Every structure is written in structure tokens, then in C-alpha cells.
Tab-separated table of C-alpha atoms in Angstrom:
chain	number	residue	atom	x	y	z
A	1	MET	CA	156.991	269.558	46.735
A	2	ASN	CA	155.717	272.124	44.287
A	3	LYS	CA	157.969	274.379	41.859
A	4	LYS	CA	158.307	277.344	44.099
A	5	HIS	CA	159.938	274.995	46.792
A	6	ASP	CA	162.299	273.626	44.193
A	7	ALA	CA	163.630	276.759	43.429
A	8	LEU	CA	164.405	277.397	47.296
A	9	TYR	CA	165.871	274.100	47.144
A	10	ASP	CA	168.277	274.936	44.201
A	11	ASP	CA	169.304	278.274	45.789
A	12	VAL	CA	169.657	277.094	49.141
A	13	LEU	CA	171.862	274.360	48.131
A	14	GLY	CA	174.071	276.312	45.835
A	15	GLY	CA	173.006	274.518	42.386
A	16	LEU	CA	173.894	270.910	43.730
A	17	ASP	CA	171.763	268.211	42.349
A	18	ASP	CA	169.443	266.711	44.524
A	19	MET	CA	171.022	263.226	43.871
A	20	ALA	CA	167.887	261.684	42.443
A	21	PRO	CA	168.600	258.513	40.486
A	22	SER	CA	167.619	258.208	36.833
A	23	LYS	CA	164.770	255.980	36.128
A	24	SER	CA	166.571	253.590	34.545
A	25	ALA	CA	168.758	253.008	37.557
A	26	ALA	CA	168.201	250.389	40.570
A	27	ARG	CA	166.358	251.366	43.368
A	28	SER	CA	169.485	249.783	45.502
A	29	SER	CA	172.265	251.459	43.802
A	30	ARG	CA	170.741	254.655	45.144
A	31	PHE	CA	171.479	253.222	48.565
A	32	LEU	CA	174.356	251.412	48.170
A	33	LYS	CA	176.866	253.913	46.749
A	34	ARG	CA	178.976	255.324	49.463
A	35	SER	CA	179.458	258.402	46.882
A	36	THR	CA	178.040	260.358	44.183
A	37	THR	CA	179.958	262.425	41.525
A	38	ILE	CA	177.789	265.178	39.941
A	39	ALA	CA	178.515	267.683	36.986
A	40	ASP	CA	178.215	271.448	38.090
A	41	GLN	CA	176.089	273.642	35.583
A	42	VAL	CA	179.970	275.280	34.919
A	43	ALA	CA	181.103	272.701	31.747
A	44	GLY	CA	184.129	270.419	33.534
A	45	ASP	CA	183.567	271.241	37.161
A	46	ILE	CA	183.059	267.823	39.113
A	47	GLU	CA	181.788	268.274	42.708
A	48	GLU	CA	181.738	265.158	44.796
A	49	LYS	CA	178.229	264.553	47.375
A	50	THR	CA	179.003	262.146	50.245
A	51	LEU	CA	176.000	259.814	51.881
A	52	ARG	CA	176.946	257.730	54.896
A	53	TRP	CA	175.386	255.147	56.793
A	54	VAL	CA	175.641	256.000	60.472
A	55	ASP	CA	175.174	255.218	63.926
A	56	PRO	CA	172.305	258.001	64.972
A	57	ALA	CA	174.304	258.081	67.879
A	58	ASP	CA	176.975	260.305	66.265
A	59	CYS	CA	174.460	262.789	65.545
A	60	GLN	CA	172.695	265.802	67.332
A	61	MET	CA	169.904	268.267	66.556
A	62	TRP	CA	170.711	271.344	65.768
A	63	ASP	CA	170.007	273.513	68.393
A	64	ARG	CA	167.640	276.155	66.268
A	65	HIS	CA	166.209	272.661	64.514
A	66	ASN	CA	162.456	273.842	64.040
A	67	ARG	CA	160.964	270.670	65.398
A	68	ASP	CA	160.689	270.123	69.205
A	69	TYR	CA	162.704	266.519	69.229
A	70	ALA	CA	161.188	266.254	72.738
A	71	LEU	CA	157.730	265.778	71.104
A	72	LEU	CA	158.493	263.608	68.777
A	73	SER	CA	157.013	259.588	70.295
A	74	GLU	CA	156.767	255.883	68.889
A	75	GLU	CA	153.158	257.086	67.994
A	76	ASN	CA	153.513	260.203	66.013
A	77	CYS	CA	156.653	258.857	64.347
A	78	ARG	CA	154.795	255.493	63.601
A	79	ASP	CA	154.141	255.143	59.824
A	80	LEU	CA	158.480	256.657	59.259
A	81	ILE	CA	159.234	253.546	61.580
A	82	ASP	CA	156.925	250.994	59.514
A	83	GLY	CA	157.921	252.312	56.610
A	84	ILE	CA	161.499	252.155	57.144
A	85	ARG	CA	161.415	248.397	58.789
A	86	SER	CA	158.821	247.589	55.595
A	87	GLN	CA	161.318	248.531	53.286
A	88	GLY	CA	164.442	247.404	55.136
A	89	ARG	CA	166.523	250.708	55.023
A	90	GLN	CA	165.621	254.526	55.313
A	91	GLU	CA	164.543	255.889	52.172
A	92	PHE	CA	165.434	259.357	51.919
A	93	ALA	CA	169.188	260.631	53.493
A	94	ALA	CA	168.763	263.053	56.431
A	95	ILE	CA	170.749	266.635	56.009
A	96	VAL	CA	173.571	266.873	58.189
A	97	ARG	CA	176.664	268.898	58.533
A	98	PRO	CA	179.983	267.844	60.328
A	99	LEU	CA	180.984	268.848	63.586
A	100	PRO	CA	184.290	270.296	64.378
A	101	ASP	CA	184.584	268.821	67.953
A	102	GLY	CA	182.601	266.983	70.635
A	103	PRO	CA	181.283	263.694	71.362
A	104	GLN	CA	178.753	263.577	68.021
A	105	ARG	CA	180.338	263.564	64.763
A	106	TYR	CA	177.083	265.170	62.863
A	107	GLU	CA	174.620	267.860	63.512
A	108	VAL	CA	171.115	267.245	61.793
A	109	ILE	CA	169.562	269.943	59.680
A	110	CYS	CA	166.611	268.341	58.664
A	111	GLY	CA	165.672	264.729	59.428
A	112	ALA	CA	164.816	264.735	63.022
A	113	ARG	CA	161.967	262.065	62.678
A	114	ARG	CA	164.247	260.187	60.700
A	115	HIS	CA	166.664	259.757	63.428
A	116	PHE	CA	163.877	259.322	65.712
A	117	ALA	CA	162.810	256.493	63.991
A	118	VAL	CA	165.914	254.947	63.259
A	119	SER	CA	167.020	255.519	67.250
A	120	TRP	CA	163.894	253.921	68.423
A	121	LEU	CA	164.278	251.064	65.807
A	122	ARG	CA	167.867	250.419	66.575
A	123	ALA	CA	166.705	250.757	70.606
A	124	HIS	CA	164.117	247.795	70.126
A	125	ASN	CA	166.923	245.307	68.513
A	126	TYR	CA	167.081	246.363	64.793
A	127	LEU	CA	170.605	246.625	65.467
A	128	GLN	CA	170.801	246.334	61.565
A	129	PHE	CA	169.573	249.775	60.746
A	130	LYS	CA	171.527	252.915	60.356
A	131	TYR	CA	171.117	256.323	60.042
A	132	LEU	CA	171.443	257.593	56.173
A	133	VAL	CA	172.992	260.896	56.000
A	134	ASP	CA	173.862	263.670	53.259
A	135	VAL	CA	177.048	265.588	54.950
A	136	ARG	CA	176.583	269.594	53.773
A	137	ASP	CA	178.870	272.444	54.394
A	138	MET	CA	176.493	275.516	55.163
A	139	THR	CA	176.032	278.659	56.977
A	140	ASP	CA	173.416	278.906	59.982
A	141	GLU	CA	171.030	280.980	57.757
A	142	GLU	CA	171.419	278.787	54.655
A	143	ALA	CA	170.707	275.829	57.429
A	144	PHE	CA	167.267	277.553	58.387
A	145	ARG	CA	166.281	278.125	55.191
A	146	LEU	CA	166.910	274.670	54.008
A	147	ALA	CA	164.570	273.572	57.128
A	148	ASP	CA	162.290	275.547	56.708
A	149	ILE	CA	161.787	274.153	52.707
A	150	GLU	CA	161.191	270.708	53.945
A	151	ASN	CA	158.772	271.205	56.350
A	152	ARG	CA	157.000	273.842	55.205
A	153	ASP	CA	154.475	271.923	53.603
A	154	ARG	CA	154.048	269.380	55.861
A	155	GLU	CA	151.530	268.684	58.759
A	156	ASP	CA	153.479	266.854	61.265
A	157	ILE	CA	155.468	270.331	62.584
A	158	SER	CA	153.123	272.694	64.392
A	159	ASP	CA	151.902	276.141	63.655
A	160	TYR	CA	153.642	277.242	67.104
A	161	GLU	CA	156.695	275.287	66.336
A	162	ARG	CA	157.424	276.972	62.582
A	163	ALA	CA	156.348	280.378	64.382
A	164	ILE	CA	158.825	280.425	67.028
A	165	ASP	CA	161.775	279.298	64.917
A	166	TYR	CA	160.994	282.609	62.688
A	167	ALA	CA	160.711	284.718	65.298
A	168	ASP	CA	164.551	283.791	66.458
A	169	ALA	CA	165.321	283.695	62.364
A	170	ILE	CA	164.280	287.061	61.845
A	171	ALA	CA	166.235	288.337	64.374
A	172	ARG	CA	169.295	286.351	64.167
A	173	TYR	CA	169.512	286.179	60.344
A	174	TYR	CA	167.639	289.317	59.108
A	175	GLY	CA	168.395	292.088	61.483
A	176	GLY	CA	164.463	292.173	62.280
A	177	LYS	CA	163.309	293.352	58.993
A	178	GLN	CA	160.544	291.615	57.950
A	179	LYS	CA	160.712	292.226	54.164
A	180	ALA	CA	164.038	291.073	53.766
A	181	MET	CA	163.137	287.381	55.473
A	182	ALA	CA	160.018	287.406	53.131
A	183	GLU	CA	161.957	287.649	50.270
A	184	ARG	CA	164.380	284.974	51.117
A	185	LEU	CA	162.001	282.752	52.359
A	186	GLU	CA	159.916	283.774	48.747
A	187	VAL	CA	156.692	284.188	51.275
A	188	SER	CA	154.146	287.441	51.227
A	189	PRO	CA	154.814	289.816	54.428
A	190	PRO	CA	151.443	289.394	55.497
A	191	TRP	CA	152.102	285.719	55.715
A	192	LEU	CA	155.310	285.832	57.285
A	193	SER	CA	153.579	288.276	59.945
A	194	ARG	CA	150.420	286.319	60.889
A	195	TYR	CA	153.245	283.732	62.344
A	196	LEU	CA	155.505	286.463	64.007
A	197	SER	CA	152.752	287.395	65.743
A	198	LEU	CA	151.982	283.988	66.930
A	199	ALA	CA	155.214	283.683	68.562
A	200	ASN	CA	154.714	286.451	70.174
A	201	LEU	CA	151.293	284.970	72.317
A	202	PRO	CA	151.667	285.178	76.213
A	203	SER	CA	153.227	282.321	77.922
A	204	GLN	CA	150.265	282.115	80.045
A	205	ILE	CA	148.153	281.318	77.373
A	206	VAL	CA	150.247	278.922	75.625
A	207	ALA	CA	150.499	277.068	78.790
A	208	ALA	CA	146.295	276.596	78.637
A	209	PHE	CA	146.879	274.519	75.438
A	210	ALA	CA	147.445	270.951	76.297
A	211	SER	CA	150.061	270.731	73.408
A	212	ILE	CA	151.900	273.199	71.720
A	213	ARG	CA	150.357	271.100	68.817
A	214	ASP	CA	147.548	272.262	69.700
A	215	ILE	CA	148.186	275.867	69.084
A	216	LYS	CA	147.286	277.175	65.517
A	217	GLU	CA	148.279	280.047	63.557
A	218	ARG	CA	144.307	280.970	63.654
A	219	HIS	CA	144.310	281.068	67.032
A	220	ALA	CA	146.695	284.460	67.191
A	221	ARG	CA	144.786	286.187	64.547
A	222	ASP	CA	141.467	285.525	66.891
A	223	LEU	CA	143.407	286.548	69.863
A	224	LYS	CA	145.048	289.403	68.744
A	225	PRO	CA	142.631	292.327	69.107
A	226	LEU	CA	141.176	290.895	72.437
A	227	ILE	CA	145.072	291.045	73.390
A	228	ALA	CA	145.265	294.551	72.440
A	229	GLU	CA	142.745	295.777	75.243
A	230	LYS	CA	144.277	295.604	78.692
A	231	LYS	CA	140.957	294.749	80.195
A	232	SER	CA	140.326	291.732	77.591
A	233	LEU	CA	143.996	290.696	78.314
A	234	ASN	CA	143.652	290.352	82.387
A	235	ALA	CA	141.011	288.172	81.487
A	236	LEU	CA	141.853	286.012	79.040
A	237	ILE	CA	145.500	285.931	81.665
A	238	GLU	CA	143.323	284.957	84.255
A	239	THR	CA	141.335	282.317	82.368
A	240	SER	CA	144.210	280.809	80.633
A	241	ASN	CA	146.104	280.463	84.583
A	242	SER	CA	142.580	278.316	85.122
A	243	ILE	CA	142.908	276.302	82.491
A	244	ALA	CA	146.582	275.674	82.804
A	245	GLN	CA	145.453	274.029	85.938
A	246	ALA	CA	143.120	271.890	84.765
A	247	GLN	CA	145.573	270.648	82.156
A	248	GLU	CA	147.857	269.708	84.693
A	249	GLY	CA	145.309	267.861	86.435
A	250	ALA	CA	144.340	266.068	83.282
A	251	ARG	CA	147.956	264.900	82.763
A	252	LYS	CA	147.776	263.577	86.350
A	253	GLY	CA	145.017	261.624	85.570
A	254	LEU	CA	142.088	264.206	87.272
A	255	GLY	CA	140.000	264.833	84.316
A	256	ARG	CA	140.288	264.894	80.490
A	257	PRO	CA	142.913	267.572	78.571
A	258	LEU	CA	140.932	269.939	76.618
A	259	ASP	CA	142.010	270.443	72.917
A	260	GLY	CA	142.572	273.427	71.113
A	261	VAL	CA	138.696	274.103	70.540
A	262	GLU	CA	137.784	274.017	74.032
A	263	VAL	CA	141.016	275.936	74.940
A	264	MET	CA	139.546	278.919	72.175
A	265	ARG	CA	135.808	279.055	72.981
A	266	ARG	CA	136.883	279.497	77.192
A	267	LEU	CA	139.106	282.062	76.463
A	268	LYS	CA	136.789	283.892	74.117
A	269	ALA	CA	133.604	283.443	76.332
A	270	ALA	CA	136.254	284.980	79.206
A	271	CYS	CA	136.448	288.086	77.020
A	272	LYS	CA	132.373	288.138	76.461
A	273	PRO	CA	130.796	291.635	78.253
A	274	ALA	CA	128.217	290.646	80.368
A	275	ALA	CA	125.105	290.562	79.914
A	276	VAL	CA	122.861	293.459	80.680
A	277	LEU	CA	119.743	293.449	82.174
A	278	LYS	CA	117.355	295.830	80.887
A	279	PRO	CA	115.702	297.603	84.033
A	280	THR	CA	111.875	295.850	85.023
A	281	HIS	CA	109.626	298.889	85.831
A	282	GLU	CA	108.195	296.990	89.379
A	283	LYS	CA	105.325	298.622	91.104
A	284	THR	CA	103.344	297.510	94.744
A	285	TYR	CA	99.363	298.187	95.030
A	286	ARG	CA	98.243	297.673	98.635
A	287	ARG	CA	94.968	298.636	100.821
A	288	THR	CA	96.781	299.381	103.654
A	289	ALA	CA	100.399	299.072	104.930
A	290	GLY	CA	99.247	295.715	106.771
A	291	ASP	CA	97.812	294.171	104.192
A	292	VAL	CA	99.642	291.626	101.461
A	293	PRO	CA	100.724	293.707	98.222
A	294	ILE	CA	100.479	292.603	94.866
A	295	THR	CA	103.470	293.051	92.270
A	296	VAL	CA	102.870	294.510	88.901
A	297	ARG	CA	105.925	294.852	86.374
A	298	ASN	CA	105.918	295.403	82.740
A	299	LYS	CA	107.002	292.633	80.547
A	300	GLY	CA	107.623	293.905	76.835
A	301	ARG	CA	103.712	294.673	75.718
A	302	ARG	CA	102.849	292.847	78.223
A	303	THR	CA	102.053	293.598	82.192
A	304	VAL	CA	102.507	290.900	84.747
A	305	VAL	CA	100.628	290.935	88.329
A	306	GLU	CA	101.560	288.952	90.978
A	307	PHE	CA	100.554	288.133	94.258
A	308	ASP	CA	100.319	285.835	97.674
A	309	SER	CA	97.914	283.123	97.765
A	310	SER	CA	97.324	284.177	101.232
A	311	ILE	CA	95.827	287.509	100.324
A	312	GLY	CA	92.168	288.184	100.513
A	313	SER	CA	89.782	289.060	98.599
A	314	ALA	CA	88.762	292.571	99.560
A	315	ALA	CA	92.901	293.445	100.173
A	316	LEU	CA	93.256	291.984	96.845
A	317	ARG	CA	90.098	293.996	95.244
A	318	ALA	CA	91.346	297.108	96.961
A	319	ALA	CA	94.891	296.772	95.718
A	320	LEU	CA	93.744	295.812	91.962
A	321	GLU	CA	91.355	299.027	92.103
A	322	SER	CA	94.041	301.297	93.048
A	323	PHE	CA	96.285	299.805	90.194
A	324	LEU	CA	93.537	300.800	87.504
A	325	ASP	CA	93.272	304.086	89.214
A	326	ASP	CA	96.980	304.473	88.425
A	327	ARG	CA	96.578	303.676	84.548
A	328	LYS	CA	94.170	306.123	84.343
């Protein structure tokens, strides 16, 4: 994480230490301690933070979490599953906040993949593993910014997931004001605007992709001028519906799914104007109305003369003479 993101963490967490141990501390102590006390910047103030090992079943995802939990799988979490199993424990605590009531005790703000990995291990007879959480009290806006900071540089959260999160947040927390939101996230307004444009892609176009993970921020930029024109938008929607049907067939084993590159190629091709054929200057010549004609057409700087092989020599000679007379 870069210095800019470090500063954002400090802002979101209100000056709390990130709980990283000193270099001389033994690694195991970081995980076995049930709580850690840290000194606040104001001399004499002490604040306690608590790390807890919990059953992941006691945690639920925040309903505005920026990662689509349904897209997590053994395959795309395999590196984390293997890492936890190799280390014998989860290395970094997820950040949660307490729930006032309900079947679960905690709400996960950051740590969806860690939650999935530990849940998967426990479901596959590794019951010794528990979910390491850092319990914090925070507002929804603070939770949004913290989740965004943690995941902004990660490639395993898709552009489209991030865009949908931003579109929800700008209305929910910032009164629809892009400048105010950009300042709080410490990003440029144009950068934020590109993601908000991505969130506004028509649903039919989104459905054309095999997975929302295939949808990139640059796709919205490429399609924006086409969406703005009614004629090309209609072509995009029609083609998207056709592609979506093909993708559904591929999910049922009928053909192969189309990746994002192929989907974009087809969408752009649908909006290209049809090739305009240049008019051909063509004339026919014959000796009499009953004779087989010859056809003469201009092709660039060349003249092409065509005739059926059944034409007689006299009829051909007469037709050619008529053509030559026409050129005078």
C-alpha cells in the first residue's frame, strides 16, 4: 500500500494504530494476544483494540460490501486457502463491526475473501481454523471508505463491482456530488467520473458479458459515444441481447463462452456503418434485340468487357463495333 493510502487509513480509522507489531516481537504473539493497548497521539490517552478469533458463521457481509460474495469460489480463492492452511492461521485480521441484534454477531466491512477461505476450510474438515477479526465501531461512510482503500489496488475485485459501489455511495453519502466524493476518497474527479459512467452501462450490455469480472472501465469509455447516439444504441442493445443468449447457451454446455475482448469486438462491429458500394457504370451492346449482348463496365481506370461464350462471331463483332463507336 502506498503512502497516500496509508494517509487515508489514518483518516478513516481516526488516528488508531494499525496494530503492526515491532520488528523484535515474535510473530506468534501478534495472533495469540486477545487484545492490544495502544497510545493515542494525545499524551496520556490509552485506547484498547480487540482481536478475536470467531466462527465465520457468526459473521455476515455488510450489505454494501464492494465485493460480490457470490462470485467467490474455491478456484479464485485458492491462493488464500492454501496460504492460511500453510501458515496454520489467518495472517491479517478482517475488519468488522458489531451487530446490535440478529443471528450473527458481526458485520464484515473488509475481509470477504478471508471469510470465504476460512469458511471453506471449516467446511472441508479443517475445524481448527477460525476467522480473525478486528472489531471496530464506525459509520457507514467510514466503512465505505475503509473498504475502498483496502481494495482499490487489488486486481481480484472487478472494475464493475467497484463502479457499482461508487454509484451507490455518491447518492447515499455525498448528495450526488462528485467533487465532494472525490475529495473524501482523495482521487481526481475525472477518475471517479469514469467509474460512475461504467456503473451506468445499460443492463442489456452488462448481461452480454459472461461475468461482470470481464467488464473493464475502458469498455465504458469505448462505448460511451455509441450509447449517446440513438441509432447505435439500438444496435448495441440488439447485439447485446443476441450475445447474452449465446452466453446462456454456453453456460448450459452449448458452445464456448465469449470473453470480454470478443464481446467488445462484436458490440463495436454492430455499430459500424454498412459499406457503401460505389455505383458501377455498366452498359450493354448487341447487334439486334435478339442477339446475346456484351456487357461493358468501368472498374477504376480499366474497362471490363464480358460476354457469354455462346455469342456468335458476327454478333460479337457487331456489338464491339457499337461499343467502339460509343467511345468516339
